[in-house]
PDB file of C-alpha atoms in Angstrom:
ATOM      1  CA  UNK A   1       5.357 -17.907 -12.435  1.00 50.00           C
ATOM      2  CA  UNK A   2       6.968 -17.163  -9.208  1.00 59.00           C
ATOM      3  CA  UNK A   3       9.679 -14.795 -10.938  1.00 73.00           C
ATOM      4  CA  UNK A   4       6.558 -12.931 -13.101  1.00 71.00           C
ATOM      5  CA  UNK A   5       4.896 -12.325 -10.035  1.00 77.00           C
ATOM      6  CA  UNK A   6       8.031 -10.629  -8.436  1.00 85.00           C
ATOM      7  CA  UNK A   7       8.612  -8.426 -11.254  1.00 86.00           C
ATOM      8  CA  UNK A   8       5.458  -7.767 -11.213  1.00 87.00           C
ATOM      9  CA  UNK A   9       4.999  -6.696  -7.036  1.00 90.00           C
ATOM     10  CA  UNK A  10       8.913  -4.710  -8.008  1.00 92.00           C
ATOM     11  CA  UNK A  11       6.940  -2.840 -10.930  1.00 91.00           C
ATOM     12  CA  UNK A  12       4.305  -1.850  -8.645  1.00 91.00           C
ATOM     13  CA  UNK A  13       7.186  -0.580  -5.412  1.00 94.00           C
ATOM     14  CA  UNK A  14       8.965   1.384  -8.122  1.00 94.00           C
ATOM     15  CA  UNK A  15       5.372   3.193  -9.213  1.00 95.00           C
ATOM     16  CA  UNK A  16       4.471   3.427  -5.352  1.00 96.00           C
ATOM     17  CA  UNK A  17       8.486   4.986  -4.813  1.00 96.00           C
ATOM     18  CA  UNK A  18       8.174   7.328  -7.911  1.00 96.00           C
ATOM     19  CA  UNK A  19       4.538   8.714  -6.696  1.00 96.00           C
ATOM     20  CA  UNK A  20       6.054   9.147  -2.917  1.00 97.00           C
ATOM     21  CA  UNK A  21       9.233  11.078  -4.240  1.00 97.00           C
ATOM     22  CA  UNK A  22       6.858  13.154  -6.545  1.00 97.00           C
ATOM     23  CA  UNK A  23       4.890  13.833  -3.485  1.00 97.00           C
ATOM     24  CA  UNK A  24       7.885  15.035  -1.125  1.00 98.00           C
ATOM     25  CA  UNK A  25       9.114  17.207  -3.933  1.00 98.00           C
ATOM     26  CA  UNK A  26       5.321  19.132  -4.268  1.00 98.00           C
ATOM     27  CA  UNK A  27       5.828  19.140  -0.257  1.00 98.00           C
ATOM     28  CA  UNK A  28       8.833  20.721  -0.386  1.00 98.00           C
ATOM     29  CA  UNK A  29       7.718  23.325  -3.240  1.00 98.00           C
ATOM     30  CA  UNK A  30       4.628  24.414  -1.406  1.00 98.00           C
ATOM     31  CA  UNK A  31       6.184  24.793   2.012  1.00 98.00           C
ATOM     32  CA  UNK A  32       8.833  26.882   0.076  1.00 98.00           C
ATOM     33  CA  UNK A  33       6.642  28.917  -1.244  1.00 98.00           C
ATOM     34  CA  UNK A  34       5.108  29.656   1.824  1.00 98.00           C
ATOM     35  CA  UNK A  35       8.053  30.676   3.711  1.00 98.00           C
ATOM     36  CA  UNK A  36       9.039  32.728   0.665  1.00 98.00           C
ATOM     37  CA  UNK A  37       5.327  34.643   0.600  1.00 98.00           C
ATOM     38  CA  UNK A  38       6.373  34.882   5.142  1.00 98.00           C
ATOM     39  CA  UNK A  39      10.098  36.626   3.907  1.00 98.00           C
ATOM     40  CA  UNK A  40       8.041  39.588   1.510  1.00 97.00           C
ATOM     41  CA  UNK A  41       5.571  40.091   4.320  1.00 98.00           C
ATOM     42  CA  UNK A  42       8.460  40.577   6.822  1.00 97.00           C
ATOM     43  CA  UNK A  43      10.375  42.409   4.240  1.00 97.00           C
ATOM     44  CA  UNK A  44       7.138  44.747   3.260  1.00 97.00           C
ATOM     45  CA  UNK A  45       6.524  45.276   7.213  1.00 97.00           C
ATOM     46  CA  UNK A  46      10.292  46.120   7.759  1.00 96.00           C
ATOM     47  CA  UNK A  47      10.459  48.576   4.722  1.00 96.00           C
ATOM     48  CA  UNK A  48       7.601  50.723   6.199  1.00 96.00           C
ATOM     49  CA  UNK A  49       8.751  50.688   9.233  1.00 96.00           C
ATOM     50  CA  UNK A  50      11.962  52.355   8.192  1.00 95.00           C
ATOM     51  CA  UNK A  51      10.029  54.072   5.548  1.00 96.00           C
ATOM     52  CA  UNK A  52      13.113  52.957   2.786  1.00 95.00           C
ATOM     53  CA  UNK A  53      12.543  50.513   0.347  1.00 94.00           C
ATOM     54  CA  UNK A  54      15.725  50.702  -1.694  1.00 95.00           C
ATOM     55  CA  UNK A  55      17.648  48.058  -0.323  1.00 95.00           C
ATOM     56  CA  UNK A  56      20.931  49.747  -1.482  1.00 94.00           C
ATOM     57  CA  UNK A  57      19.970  52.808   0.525  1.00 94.00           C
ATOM     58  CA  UNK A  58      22.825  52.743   3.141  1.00 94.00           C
ATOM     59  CA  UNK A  59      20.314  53.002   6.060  1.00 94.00           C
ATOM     60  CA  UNK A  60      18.050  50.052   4.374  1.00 96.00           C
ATOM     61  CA  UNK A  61      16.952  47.522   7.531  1.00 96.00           C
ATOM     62  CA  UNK A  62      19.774  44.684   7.886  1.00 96.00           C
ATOM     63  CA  UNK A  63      17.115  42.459   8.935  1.00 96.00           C
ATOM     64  CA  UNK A  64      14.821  42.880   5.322  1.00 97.00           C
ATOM     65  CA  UNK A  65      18.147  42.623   3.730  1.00 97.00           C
ATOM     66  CA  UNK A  66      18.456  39.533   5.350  1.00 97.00           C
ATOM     67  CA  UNK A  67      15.343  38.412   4.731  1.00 97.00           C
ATOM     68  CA  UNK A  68      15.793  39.641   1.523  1.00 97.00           C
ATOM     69  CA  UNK A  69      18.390  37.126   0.666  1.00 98.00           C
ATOM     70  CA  UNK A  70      16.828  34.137   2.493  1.00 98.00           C
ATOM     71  CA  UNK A  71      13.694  34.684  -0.068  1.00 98.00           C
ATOM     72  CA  UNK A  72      16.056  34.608  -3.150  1.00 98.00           C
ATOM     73  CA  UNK A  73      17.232  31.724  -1.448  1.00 98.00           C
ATOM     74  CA  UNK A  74      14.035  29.785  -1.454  1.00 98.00           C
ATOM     75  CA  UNK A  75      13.066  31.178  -4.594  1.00 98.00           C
ATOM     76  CA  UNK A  76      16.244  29.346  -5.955  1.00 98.00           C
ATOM     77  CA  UNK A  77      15.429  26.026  -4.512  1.00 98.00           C
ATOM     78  CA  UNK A  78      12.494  26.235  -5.435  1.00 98.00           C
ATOM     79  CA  UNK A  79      13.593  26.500  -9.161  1.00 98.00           C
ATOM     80  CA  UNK A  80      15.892  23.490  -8.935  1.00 98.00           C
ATOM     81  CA  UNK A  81      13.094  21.249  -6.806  1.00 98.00           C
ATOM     82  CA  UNK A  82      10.549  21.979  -9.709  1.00 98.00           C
ATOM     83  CA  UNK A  83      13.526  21.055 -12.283  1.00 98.00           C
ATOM     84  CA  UNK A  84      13.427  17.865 -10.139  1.00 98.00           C
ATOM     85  CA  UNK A  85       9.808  17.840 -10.534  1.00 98.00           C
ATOM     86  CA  UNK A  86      10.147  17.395 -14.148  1.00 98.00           C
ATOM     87  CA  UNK A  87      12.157  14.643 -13.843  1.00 97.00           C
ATOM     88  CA  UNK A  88       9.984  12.768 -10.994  1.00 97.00           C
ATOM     89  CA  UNK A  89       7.095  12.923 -13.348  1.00 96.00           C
ATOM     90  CA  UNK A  90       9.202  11.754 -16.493  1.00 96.00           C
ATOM     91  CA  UNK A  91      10.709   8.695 -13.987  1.00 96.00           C
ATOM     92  CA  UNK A  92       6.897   8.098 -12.838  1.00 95.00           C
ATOM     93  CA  UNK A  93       5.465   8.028 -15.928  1.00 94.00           C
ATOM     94  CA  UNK A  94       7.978   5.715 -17.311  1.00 96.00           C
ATOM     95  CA  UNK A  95       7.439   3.303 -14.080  1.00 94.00           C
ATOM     96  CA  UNK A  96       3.997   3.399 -14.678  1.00 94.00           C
ATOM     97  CA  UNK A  97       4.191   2.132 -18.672  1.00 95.00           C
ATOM     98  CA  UNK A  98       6.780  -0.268 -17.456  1.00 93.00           C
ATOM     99  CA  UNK A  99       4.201  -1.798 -15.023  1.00 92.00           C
ATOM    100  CA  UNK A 100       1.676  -1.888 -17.701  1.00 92.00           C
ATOM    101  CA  UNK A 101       3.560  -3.822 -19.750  1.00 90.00           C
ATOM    102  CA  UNK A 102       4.337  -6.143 -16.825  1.00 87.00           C
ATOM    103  CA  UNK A 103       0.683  -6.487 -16.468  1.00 87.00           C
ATOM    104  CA  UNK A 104      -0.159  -6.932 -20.517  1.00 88.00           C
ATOM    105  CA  UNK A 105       2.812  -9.999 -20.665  1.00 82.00           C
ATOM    106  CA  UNK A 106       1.549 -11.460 -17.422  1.00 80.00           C
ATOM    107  CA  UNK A 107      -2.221 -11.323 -18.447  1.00 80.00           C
ATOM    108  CA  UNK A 108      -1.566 -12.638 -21.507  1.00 76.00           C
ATOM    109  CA  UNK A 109       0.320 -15.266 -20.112  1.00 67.00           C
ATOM    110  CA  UNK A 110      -2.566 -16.193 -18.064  1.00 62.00           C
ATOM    111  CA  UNK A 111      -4.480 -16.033 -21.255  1.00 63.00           C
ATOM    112  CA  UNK A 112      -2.230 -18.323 -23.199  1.00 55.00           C
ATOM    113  CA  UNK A 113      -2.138 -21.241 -20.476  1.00 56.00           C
ATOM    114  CA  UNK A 114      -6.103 -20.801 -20.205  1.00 54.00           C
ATOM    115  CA  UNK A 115      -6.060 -21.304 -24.240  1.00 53.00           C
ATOM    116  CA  UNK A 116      -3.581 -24.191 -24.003  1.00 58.00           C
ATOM    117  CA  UNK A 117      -5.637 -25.956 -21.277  1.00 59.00           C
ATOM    118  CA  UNK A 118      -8.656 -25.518 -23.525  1.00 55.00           C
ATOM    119  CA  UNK A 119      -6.628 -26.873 -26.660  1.00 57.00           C
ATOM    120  CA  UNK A 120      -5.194 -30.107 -24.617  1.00 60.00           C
ATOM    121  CA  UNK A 121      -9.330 -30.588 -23.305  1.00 59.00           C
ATOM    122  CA  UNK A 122     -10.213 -30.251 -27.157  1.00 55.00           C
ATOM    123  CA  UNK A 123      -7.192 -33.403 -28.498  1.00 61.00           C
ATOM    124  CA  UNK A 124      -8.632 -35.935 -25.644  1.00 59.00           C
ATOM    125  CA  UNK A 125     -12.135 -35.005 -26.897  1.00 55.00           C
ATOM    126  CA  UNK A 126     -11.057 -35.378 -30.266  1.00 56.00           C
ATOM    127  CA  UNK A 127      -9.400 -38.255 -29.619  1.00 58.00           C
ATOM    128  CA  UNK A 128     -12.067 -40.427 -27.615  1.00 57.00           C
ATOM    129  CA  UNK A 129     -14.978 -39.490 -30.032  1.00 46.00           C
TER     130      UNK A 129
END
């Protein structure tokens, strides 16, 4: 019983892990985003103030080219860390039928002894009357 009840408390850390990791990674995603949405702002505020908004332009702003390339940047990681999402949810959900299956063997197991006792209570019945 003892080793059921281990696999059973690891089943429910790797679900716990799996949701945490999936967490971080929306974390990351959103606060991403958000610095991303910061860089156009900057880059928007910069490009009037020069009045150019080609950034080839040879007197385009260094500093919304800059920011330019920081946003493409984020926008990249942001690509791979939702590729990552993918997977998180694919690892979660697979952690999660895992533990379900712990939890079908180990209530049926608790089924199965229950039945058994019954069963043994039935012979001694059966066998005094």
């Amino acid at each position: 019983m003892k080793s059921r009840d281990s696999v059973l408390r690891l089943k429910h850390f790797q679900v716990e892990d799996k949701t945490r990791q999936l967490t971080q990674i929306d974390l990351m995603i959103g606060e991403f985003t958000r610095m991303a949405d910061e860089l156009d702002n900057q880059i928007r505020i910069e490009e009037q103030k020069s009045g150019i908004s080609d950034p080839s332009h040879f007197a385009y702003p260094t500093f919304a080219k800059a920011a330019r390339q920081r946003r493409d940047n984020l926008a990249g990681s942001i690509r791979d860390l939702k590729d990552k999402r993918e997977l998180a949810v694919d690892a979660l959900l697979e952690a999660e039928e895992q533990l379900k299956k712990a939890q079908l063997l180990e209530s049926r197991d608790a089924t199965g002894a229950a039945d058994a006792a019954i069963d043994r209570q039935i012979e001694r019945r059966a066998m005094i009357g």
